[in-house]
Amino acid sequence: IIRLLKVAVTDGHILKESGLKSPKECLGYRLITKSVERMADHAVNIAQNRLALTLAIPEKEILEELEKLSEFALKIFEDAMESLFDEDYLEADKVLEIAEETRNFEAEAVQKIVKHAAPEEVPALRLIVESILRTAEYGADIAETVLNMTVRDAVIES
């Protein structure tokens, strides 16, 4: 994808063939691609840290918090991608508003980990929380890129 975007920036024919409107749009898609790649890196980190846990199944309270945080991060990503596909400035703006709650979810998860996890499990669980948090932040980065890509149309419509 990145190679195609680089070529499209310099070759107007490739730009049109790819369905992109401008070299500026290529930059936006390049930033989005990078965010998705980083999210994938954090998915790997989550899996590796899960393997580092000694317990077969962490405490129920911890699992519930990790699930809530994961679902929240996934919603941010899905909504950001939907705003991209719809080219919708307002939708992207809503994603950024929702993403502001991320730190609250993180605080709740960390509290449950400290309260219910065995001390030797805390570092790996904390790294899992951090990776989930980063995926939410990358989803917000995608929404911010969509804002930048659609701001002109949003201003014209107003």
mmCIF file with all atom_site columns, C-alpha atoms in Angstrom:
data_model
loop_
_atom_site.group_PDB
_atom_site.id
_atom_site.type_symbol
_atom_site.label_atom_id
_atom_site.label_alt_id
_atom_site.label_comp_id
_atom_site.label_asym_id
_atom_site.label_entity_id
_atom_site.label_seq_id
_atom_site.pdbx_PDB_ins_code
_atom_site.Cartn_x
_atom_site.Cartn_y
_atom_site.Cartn_z
_atom_site.occupancy
_atom_site.B_iso_or_equiv
_atom_site.pdbx_formal_charge
_atom_site.auth_seq_id
_atom_site.auth_comp_id
_atom_site.auth_asym_id
_atom_site.auth_atom_id
_atom_site.pdbx_PDB_model_num
ATOM 1   C CA . ILE A 1 1   ? 0.000   0.000   0.000   1.00 0.00 ? 1   ILE A CA 1
ATOM 2   C CA . ILE A 1 2   ? 2.739   2.421   0.960   1.00 0.00 ? 2   ILE A CA 1
ATOM 3   C CA . ARG A 1 3   ? 4.607   1.885   -2.312  1.00 0.00 ? 3   ARG A CA 1
ATOM 4   C CA . LEU A 1 4   ? 1.438   2.556   -4.295  1.00 0.00 ? 4   LEU A CA 1
ATOM 5   C CA . LEU A 1 5   ? 0.820   5.743   -2.323  1.00 0.00 ? 5   LEU A CA 1
ATOM 6   C CA . LYS A 1 6   ? 4.382   6.930   -2.926  1.00 0.00 ? 6   LYS A CA 1
ATOM 7   C CA . VAL A 1 7   ? 4.044   6.326   -6.667  1.00 0.00 ? 7   VAL A CA 1
ATOM 8   C CA . ALA A 1 8   ? 0.594   7.951   -6.761  1.00 0.00 ? 8   ALA A CA 1
ATOM 9   C CA . VAL A 1 9   ? 1.990   11.145  -5.236  1.00 0.00 ? 9   VAL A CA 1
ATOM 10  C CA . THR A 1 10  ? 4.380   11.575  -8.153  1.00 0.00 ? 10  THR A CA 1
ATOM 11  C CA . ASP A 1 11  ? 2.352   10.062  -11.012 1.00 0.00 ? 11  ASP A CA 1
ATOM 12  C CA . GLY A 1 12  ? -1.015  11.652  -11.814 1.00 0.00 ? 12  GLY A CA 1
ATOM 13  C CA . HIS A 1 13  ? -2.115  8.668   -13.914 1.00 0.00 ? 13  HIS A CA 1
ATOM 14  C CA . ILE A 1 14  ? -1.523  6.230   -11.044 1.00 0.00 ? 14  ILE A CA 1
ATOM 15  C CA . LEU A 1 15  ? -3.253  8.682   -8.715  1.00 0.00 ? 15  LEU A CA 1
ATOM 16  C CA . LYS A 1 16  ? -6.408  8.641   -10.849 1.00 0.00 ? 16  LYS A CA 1
ATOM 17  C CA . GLU A 1 17  ? -6.230  4.868   -11.410 1.00 0.00 ? 17  GLU A CA 1
ATOM 18  C CA . SER A 1 18  ? -6.057  4.273   -7.666  1.00 0.00 ? 18  SER A CA 1
ATOM 19  C CA . GLY A 1 19  ? -9.203  6.330   -7.106  1.00 0.00 ? 19  GLY A CA 1
ATOM 20  C CA . LEU A 1 20  ? -7.459  8.979   -5.039  1.00 0.00 ? 20  LEU A CA 1
ATOM 21  C CA . LYS A 1 21  ? -8.288  12.626  -5.594  1.00 0.00 ? 21  LYS A CA 1
ATOM 22  C CA . SER A 1 22  ? -5.032  14.391  -4.795  1.00 0.00 ? 22  SER A CA 1
ATOM 23  C CA . PRO A 1 23  ? -1.467  13.926  -3.554  1.00 0.00 ? 23  PRO A CA 1
ATOM 24  C CA . LYS A 1 24  ? -2.654  15.373  -0.236  1.00 0.00 ? 24  LYS A CA 1
ATOM 25  C CA . GLU A 1 25  ? -5.107  12.494  0.076   1.00 0.00 ? 25  GLU A CA 1
ATOM 26  C CA . CYS A 1 26  ? -2.176  10.088  -0.441  1.00 0.00 ? 26  CYS A CA 1
ATOM 27  C CA . LEU A 1 27  ? -0.509  11.568  2.618   1.00 0.00 ? 27  LEU A CA 1
ATOM 28  C CA . GLY A 1 28  ? -3.658  11.018  4.671   1.00 0.00 ? 28  GLY A CA 1
ATOM 29  C CA . TYR A 1 29  ? -3.864  7.393   3.614   1.00 0.00 ? 29  TYR A CA 1
ATOM 30  C CA . ARG A 1 30  ? -0.159  6.971   4.342   1.00 0.00 ? 30  ARG A CA 1
ATOM 31  C CA . LEU A 1 31  ? -0.719  8.193   7.908   1.00 0.00 ? 31  LEU A CA 1
ATOM 32  C CA . ILE A 1 32  ? -3.720  5.898   8.307   1.00 0.00 ? 32  ILE A CA 1
ATOM 33  C CA . THR A 1 33  ? -1.728  2.938   7.005   1.00 0.00 ? 33  THR A CA 1
ATOM 34  C CA . LYS A 1 34  ? 1.012   3.648   9.533   1.00 0.00 ? 34  LYS A CA 1
ATOM 35  C CA . SER A 1 35  ? -1.533  3.769   12.376  1.00 0.00 ? 35  SER A CA 1
ATOM 36  C CA . VAL A 1 36  ? -3.004  0.420   11.325  1.00 0.00 ? 36  VAL A CA 1
ATOM 37  C CA . GLU A 1 37  ? 0.492   -1.100  11.161  1.00 0.00 ? 37  GLU A CA 1
ATOM 38  C CA . ARG A 1 38  ? 1.242   0.151   14.662  1.00 0.00 ? 38  ARG A CA 1
ATOM 39  C CA . MET A 1 39  ? -2.027  -1.298  15.919  1.00 0.00 ? 39  MET A CA 1
ATOM 40  C CA . ALA A 1 40  ? -0.965  -4.663  14.508  1.00 0.00 ? 40  ALA A CA 1
ATOM 41  C CA . ASP A 1 41  ? 2.357   -4.338  16.340  1.00 0.00 ? 41  ASP A CA 1
ATOM 42  C CA . HIS A 1 42  ? 0.456   -3.822  19.584  1.00 0.00 ? 42  HIS A CA 1
ATOM 43  C CA . ALA A 1 43  ? -1.694  -6.882  18.874  1.00 0.00 ? 43  ALA A CA 1
ATOM 44  C CA . VAL A 1 44  ? 1.550   -8.866  18.747  1.00 0.00 ? 44  VAL A CA 1
ATOM 45  C CA . ASN A 1 45  ? 2.660   -7.253  22.024  1.00 0.00 ? 45  ASN A CA 1
ATOM 46  C CA . ILE A 1 46  ? -0.632  -8.224  23.661  1.00 0.00 ? 46  ILE A CA 1
ATOM 47  C CA . ALA A 1 47  ? -0.213  -11.839 22.557  1.00 0.00 ? 47  ALA A CA 1
ATOM 48  C CA . GLN A 1 48  ? 3.398   -11.961 23.766  1.00 0.00 ? 48  GLN A CA 1
ATOM 49  C CA . ASN A 1 49  ? 2.509   -10.489 27.140  1.00 0.00 ? 49  ASN A CA 1
ATOM 50  C CA . ARG A 1 50  ? -0.382  -12.915 27.487  1.00 0.00 ? 50  ARG A CA 1
ATOM 51  C CA . LEU A 1 51  ? 2.103   -15.743 27.009  1.00 0.00 ? 51  LEU A CA 1
ATOM 52  C CA . ALA A 1 52  ? 4.249   -14.210 29.759  1.00 0.00 ? 52  ALA A CA 1
ATOM 53  C CA . LEU A 1 53  ? 1.436   -14.617 32.280  1.00 0.00 ? 53  LEU A CA 1
ATOM 54  C CA . THR A 1 54  ? 1.857   -17.654 34.502  1.00 0.00 ? 54  THR A CA 1
ATOM 55  C CA . LEU A 1 55  ? -1.827  -18.114 35.281  1.00 0.00 ? 55  LEU A CA 1
ATOM 56  C CA . ALA A 1 56  ? -3.866  -20.031 32.744  1.00 0.00 ? 56  ALA A CA 1
ATOM 57  C CA . ILE A 1 57  ? -6.763  -17.617 33.235  1.00 0.00 ? 57  ILE A CA 1
ATOM 58  C CA . PRO A 1 58  ? -6.439  -14.244 34.996  1.00 0.00 ? 58  PRO A CA 1
ATOM 59  C CA . GLU A 1 59  ? -9.015  -13.275 37.605  1.00 0.00 ? 59  GLU A CA 1
ATOM 60  C CA . LYS A 1 60  ? -12.552 -12.672 36.316  1.00 0.00 ? 60  LYS A CA 1
ATOM 61  C CA . GLU A 1 61  ? -12.502 -8.993  37.366  1.00 0.00 ? 61  GLU A CA 1
ATOM 62  C CA . ILE A 1 62  ? -9.304  -8.409  35.418  1.00 0.00 ? 62  ILE A CA 1
ATOM 63  C CA . LEU A 1 63  ? -10.616 -10.175 32.327  1.00 0.00 ? 63  LEU A CA 1
ATOM 64  C CA . GLU A 1 64  ? -13.796 -8.095  32.430  1.00 0.00 ? 64  GLU A CA 1
ATOM 65  C CA . GLU A 1 65  ? -11.807 -4.852  32.578  1.00 0.00 ? 65  GLU A CA 1
ATOM 66  C CA . LEU A 1 66  ? -9.496  -5.938  29.760  1.00 0.00 ? 66  LEU A CA 1
ATOM 67  C CA . GLU A 1 67  ? -12.536 -6.877  27.705  1.00 0.00 ? 67  GLU A CA 1
ATOM 68  C CA . LYS A 1 68  ? -14.181 -3.482  28.333  1.00 0.00 ? 68  LYS A CA 1
ATOM 69  C CA . LEU A 1 69  ? -10.999 -1.646  27.393  1.00 0.00 ? 69  LEU A CA 1
ATOM 70  C CA . SER A 1 70  ? -10.554 -3.812  24.289  1.00 0.00 ? 70  SER A CA 1
ATOM 71  C CA . GLU A 1 71  ? -14.147 -3.278  23.153  1.00 0.00 ? 71  GLU A CA 1
ATOM 72  C CA . PHE A 1 72  ? -13.746 0.460   23.674  1.00 0.00 ? 72  PHE A CA 1
ATOM 73  C CA . ALA A 1 73  ? -10.520 0.536   21.632  1.00 0.00 ? 73  ALA A CA 1
ATOM 74  C CA . LEU A 1 74  ? -12.151 -1.547  18.896  1.00 0.00 ? 74  LEU A CA 1
ATOM 75  C CA . LYS A 1 75  ? -15.139 0.815   18.760  1.00 0.00 ? 75  LYS A CA 1
ATOM 76  C CA . ILE A 1 76  ? -12.840 3.798   18.330  1.00 0.00 ? 76  ILE A CA 1
ATOM 77  C CA . PHE A 1 77  ? -11.017 2.054   15.487  1.00 0.00 ? 77  PHE A CA 1
ATOM 78  C CA . GLU A 1 78  ? -14.200 0.850   13.756  1.00 0.00 ? 78  GLU A CA 1
ATOM 79  C CA . ASP A 1 79  ? -15.887 4.246   14.044  1.00 0.00 ? 79  ASP A CA 1
ATOM 80  C CA . ALA A 1 80  ? -12.749 5.995   12.773  1.00 0.00 ? 80  ALA A CA 1
ATOM 81  C CA . MET A 1 81  ? -12.623 3.688   9.758   1.00 0.00 ? 81  MET A CA 1
ATOM 82  C CA . GLU A 1 82  ? -16.333 4.237   9.143   1.00 0.00 ? 82  GLU A CA 1
ATOM 83  C CA . SER A 1 83  ? -15.751 8.000   9.155   1.00 0.00 ? 83  SER A CA 1
ATOM 84  C CA . LEU A 1 84  ? -12.964 7.443   6.628   1.00 0.00 ? 84  LEU A CA 1
ATOM 85  C CA . PHE A 1 85  ? -15.128 5.331   4.328   1.00 0.00 ? 85  PHE A CA 1
ATOM 86  C CA . ASP A 1 86  ? -17.979 7.837   4.626   1.00 0.00 ? 86  ASP A CA 1
ATOM 87  C CA . GLU A 1 87  ? -15.582 10.795  4.306   1.00 0.00 ? 87  GLU A CA 1
ATOM 88  C CA . ASP A 1 88  ? -17.519 12.262  7.222   1.00 0.00 ? 88  ASP A CA 1
ATOM 89  C CA . TYR A 1 89  ? -15.962 15.090  9.219   1.00 0.00 ? 89  TYR A CA 1
ATOM 90  C CA . LEU A 1 90  ? -18.637 15.068  11.936  1.00 0.00 ? 90  LEU A CA 1
ATOM 91  C CA . GLU A 1 91  ? -18.358 11.314  12.400  1.00 0.00 ? 91  GLU A CA 1
ATOM 92  C CA . ALA A 1 92  ? -14.580 11.619  12.842  1.00 0.00 ? 92  ALA A CA 1
ATOM 93  C CA . ASP A 1 93  ? -15.090 14.454  15.320  1.00 0.00 ? 93  ASP A CA 1
ATOM 94  C CA . LYS A 1 94  ? -17.417 12.238  17.391  1.00 0.00 ? 94  LYS A CA 1
ATOM 95  C CA . VAL A 1 95  ? -14.733 9.546   17.477  1.00 0.00 ? 95  VAL A CA 1
ATOM 96  C CA . LEU A 1 96  ? -12.278 12.032  18.956  1.00 0.00 ? 96  LEU A CA 1
ATOM 97  C CA . GLU A 1 97  ? -14.796 13.049  21.609  1.00 0.00 ? 97  GLU A CA 1
ATOM 98  C CA . ILE A 1 98  ? -15.367 9.420   22.594  1.00 0.00 ? 98  ILE A CA 1
ATOM 99  C CA . ALA A 1 99  ? -11.625 8.709   22.593  1.00 0.00 ? 99  ALA A CA 1
ATOM 100 C CA . GLU A 1 100 ? -11.154 11.253  25.380  1.00 0.00 ? 100 GLU A CA 1
ATOM 101 C CA . GLU A 1 101 ? -12.617 8.641   27.754  1.00 0.00 ? 101 GLU A CA 1
ATOM 102 C CA . THR A 1 102 ? -9.736  6.239   27.085  1.00 0.00 ? 102 THR A CA 1
ATOM 103 C CA . ARG A 1 103 ? -7.740  7.222   30.170  1.00 0.00 ? 103 ARG A CA 1
ATOM 104 C CA . ASN A 1 104 ? -10.763 6.551   32.407  1.00 0.00 ? 104 ASN A CA 1
ATOM 105 C CA . PHE A 1 105 ? -10.970 2.989   31.089  1.00 0.00 ? 105 PHE A CA 1
ATOM 106 C CA . GLU A 1 106 ? -7.235  2.613   31.624  1.00 0.00 ? 106 GLU A CA 1
ATOM 107 C CA . ALA A 1 107 ? -7.485  3.785   35.245  1.00 0.00 ? 107 ALA A CA 1
ATOM 108 C CA . GLU A 1 108 ? -10.269 1.291   35.978  1.00 0.00 ? 108 GLU A CA 1
ATOM 109 C CA . ALA A 1 109 ? -8.305  -1.572  34.434  1.00 0.00 ? 109 ALA A CA 1
ATOM 110 C CA . VAL A 1 110 ? -5.145  -0.718  36.362  1.00 0.00 ? 110 VAL A CA 1
ATOM 111 C CA . GLN A 1 111 ? -7.105  -0.524  39.631  1.00 0.00 ? 111 GLN A CA 1
ATOM 112 C CA . LYS A 1 112 ? -8.524  -4.016  39.038  1.00 0.00 ? 112 LYS A CA 1
ATOM 113 C CA . ILE A 1 113 ? -5.086  -5.368  38.163  1.00 0.00 ? 113 ILE A CA 1
ATOM 114 C CA . VAL A 1 114 ? -3.494  -3.942  41.307  1.00 0.00 ? 114 VAL A CA 1
ATOM 115 C CA . LYS A 1 115 ? -6.352  -5.215  43.461  1.00 0.00 ? 115 LYS A CA 1
ATOM 116 C CA . HIS A 1 116 ? -6.810  -8.714  42.001  1.00 0.00 ? 116 HIS A CA 1
ATOM 117 C CA . ALA A 1 117 ? -3.617  -9.815  40.236  1.00 0.00 ? 117 ALA A CA 1
ATOM 118 C CA . ALA A 1 118 ? -0.718  -11.684 41.733  1.00 0.00 ? 118 ALA A CA 1
ATOM 119 C CA . PRO A 1 119 ? 2.277   -9.325  42.024  1.00 0.00 ? 119 PRO A CA 1
ATOM 120 C CA . GLU A 1 120 ? 4.299   -11.281 39.456  1.00 0.00 ? 120 GLU A CA 1
ATOM 121 C CA . GLU A 1 121 ? 1.453   -10.898 36.927  1.00 0.00 ? 121 GLU A CA 1
ATOM 122 C CA . VAL A 1 122 ? 1.158   -7.106  37.228  1.00 0.00 ? 122 VAL A CA 1
ATOM 123 C CA . PRO A 1 123 ? 3.931   -6.108  34.769  1.00 0.00 ? 123 PRO A CA 1
ATOM 124 C CA . ALA A 1 124 ? 2.608   -8.255  31.899  1.00 0.00 ? 124 ALA A CA 1
ATOM 125 C CA . LEU A 1 125 ? -0.991  -7.210  32.572  1.00 0.00 ? 125 LEU A CA 1
ATOM 126 C CA . ARG A 1 126 ? 0.037   -3.556  32.712  1.00 0.00 ? 126 ARG A CA 1
ATOM 127 C CA . LEU A 1 127 ? 1.790   -3.917  29.346  1.00 0.00 ? 127 LEU A CA 1
ATOM 128 C CA . ILE A 1 128 ? -1.356  -5.503  27.913  1.00 0.00 ? 128 ILE A CA 1
ATOM 129 C CA . VAL A 1 129 ? -3.393  -2.526  29.127  1.00 0.00 ? 129 VAL A CA 1
ATOM 130 C CA . GLU A 1 130 ? -0.836  -0.133  27.640  1.00 0.00 ? 130 GLU A CA 1
ATOM 131 C CA . SER A 1 131 ? -0.983  -1.862  24.258  1.00 0.00 ? 131 SER A CA 1
ATOM 132 C CA . ILE A 1 132 ? -4.782  -1.824  24.224  1.00 0.00 ? 132 ILE A CA 1
ATOM 133 C CA . LEU A 1 133 ? -4.662  1.853   25.159  1.00 0.00 ? 133 LEU A CA 1
ATOM 134 C CA . ARG A 1 134 ? -2.242  2.571   22.312  1.00 0.00 ? 134 ARG A CA 1
ATOM 135 C CA . THR A 1 135 ? -4.583  0.881   19.824  1.00 0.00 ? 135 THR A CA 1
ATOM 136 C CA . ALA A 1 136 ? -7.349  3.220   20.956  1.00 0.00 ? 136 ALA A CA 1
ATOM 137 C CA . GLU A 1 137 ? -5.013  6.180   20.495  1.00 0.00 ? 137 GLU A CA 1
ATOM 138 C CA . TYR A 1 138 ? -4.084  5.030   16.989  1.00 0.00 ? 138 TYR A CA 1
ATOM 139 C CA . GLY A 1 139 ? -7.792  4.790   16.203  1.00 0.00 ? 139 GLY A CA 1
ATOM 140 C CA . ALA A 1 140 ? -8.122  8.393   17.357  1.00 0.00 ? 140 ALA A CA 1
ATOM 141 C CA . ASP A 1 141 ? -5.150  9.307   15.141  1.00 0.00 ? 141 ASP A CA 1
ATOM 142 C CA . ILE A 1 142 ? -7.044  7.847   12.187  1.00 0.00 ? 142 ILE A CA 1
ATOM 143 C CA . ALA A 1 143 ? -10.085 9.964   13.071  1.00 0.00 ? 143 ALA A CA 1
ATOM 144 C CA . GLU A 1 144 ? -7.887  13.051  13.298  1.00 0.00 ? 144 GLU A CA 1
ATOM 145 C CA . THR A 1 145 ? -6.452  12.299  9.868   1.00 0.00 ? 145 THR A CA 1
ATOM 146 C CA . VAL A 1 146 ? -9.999  11.974  8.522   1.00 0.00 ? 146 VAL A CA 1
ATOM 147 C CA . LEU A 1 147 ? -10.778 15.398  9.997   1.00 0.00 ? 147 LEU A CA 1
ATOM 148 C CA . ASN A 1 148 ? -7.812  16.850  8.151   1.00 0.00 ? 148 ASN A CA 1
ATOM 149 C CA . MET A 1 149 ? -8.781  15.096  4.919   1.00 0.00 ? 149 MET A CA 1
ATOM 150 C CA . THR A 1 150 ? -12.419 16.242  5.047   1.00 0.00 ? 150 THR A CA 1
ATOM 151 C CA . VAL A 1 151 ? -12.198 19.681  6.643   1.00 0.00 ? 151 VAL A CA 1
ATOM 152 C CA . ARG A 1 152 ? -12.410 21.508  3.325   1.00 0.00 ? 152 ARG A CA 1
ATOM 153 C CA . ASP A 1 153 ? -15.627 19.738  2.339   1.00 0.00 ? 153 ASP A CA 1
ATOM 154 C CA . ALA A 1 154 ? -17.069 20.298  5.823   1.00 0.00 ? 154 ALA A CA 1
ATOM 155 C CA . VAL A 1 155 ? -16.380 24.040  5.587   1.00 0.00 ? 155 VAL A CA 1
ATOM 156 C CA . ILE A 1 156 ? -17.885 24.269  2.101   1.00 0.00 ? 156 ILE A CA 1
ATOM 157 C CA . GLU A 1 157 ? -21.048 22.435  3.249   1.00 0.00 ? 157 GLU A CA 1
ATOM 158 C CA . SER A 1 158 ? -21.483 24.824  6.185   1.00 0.00 ? 158 SER A CA 1
#
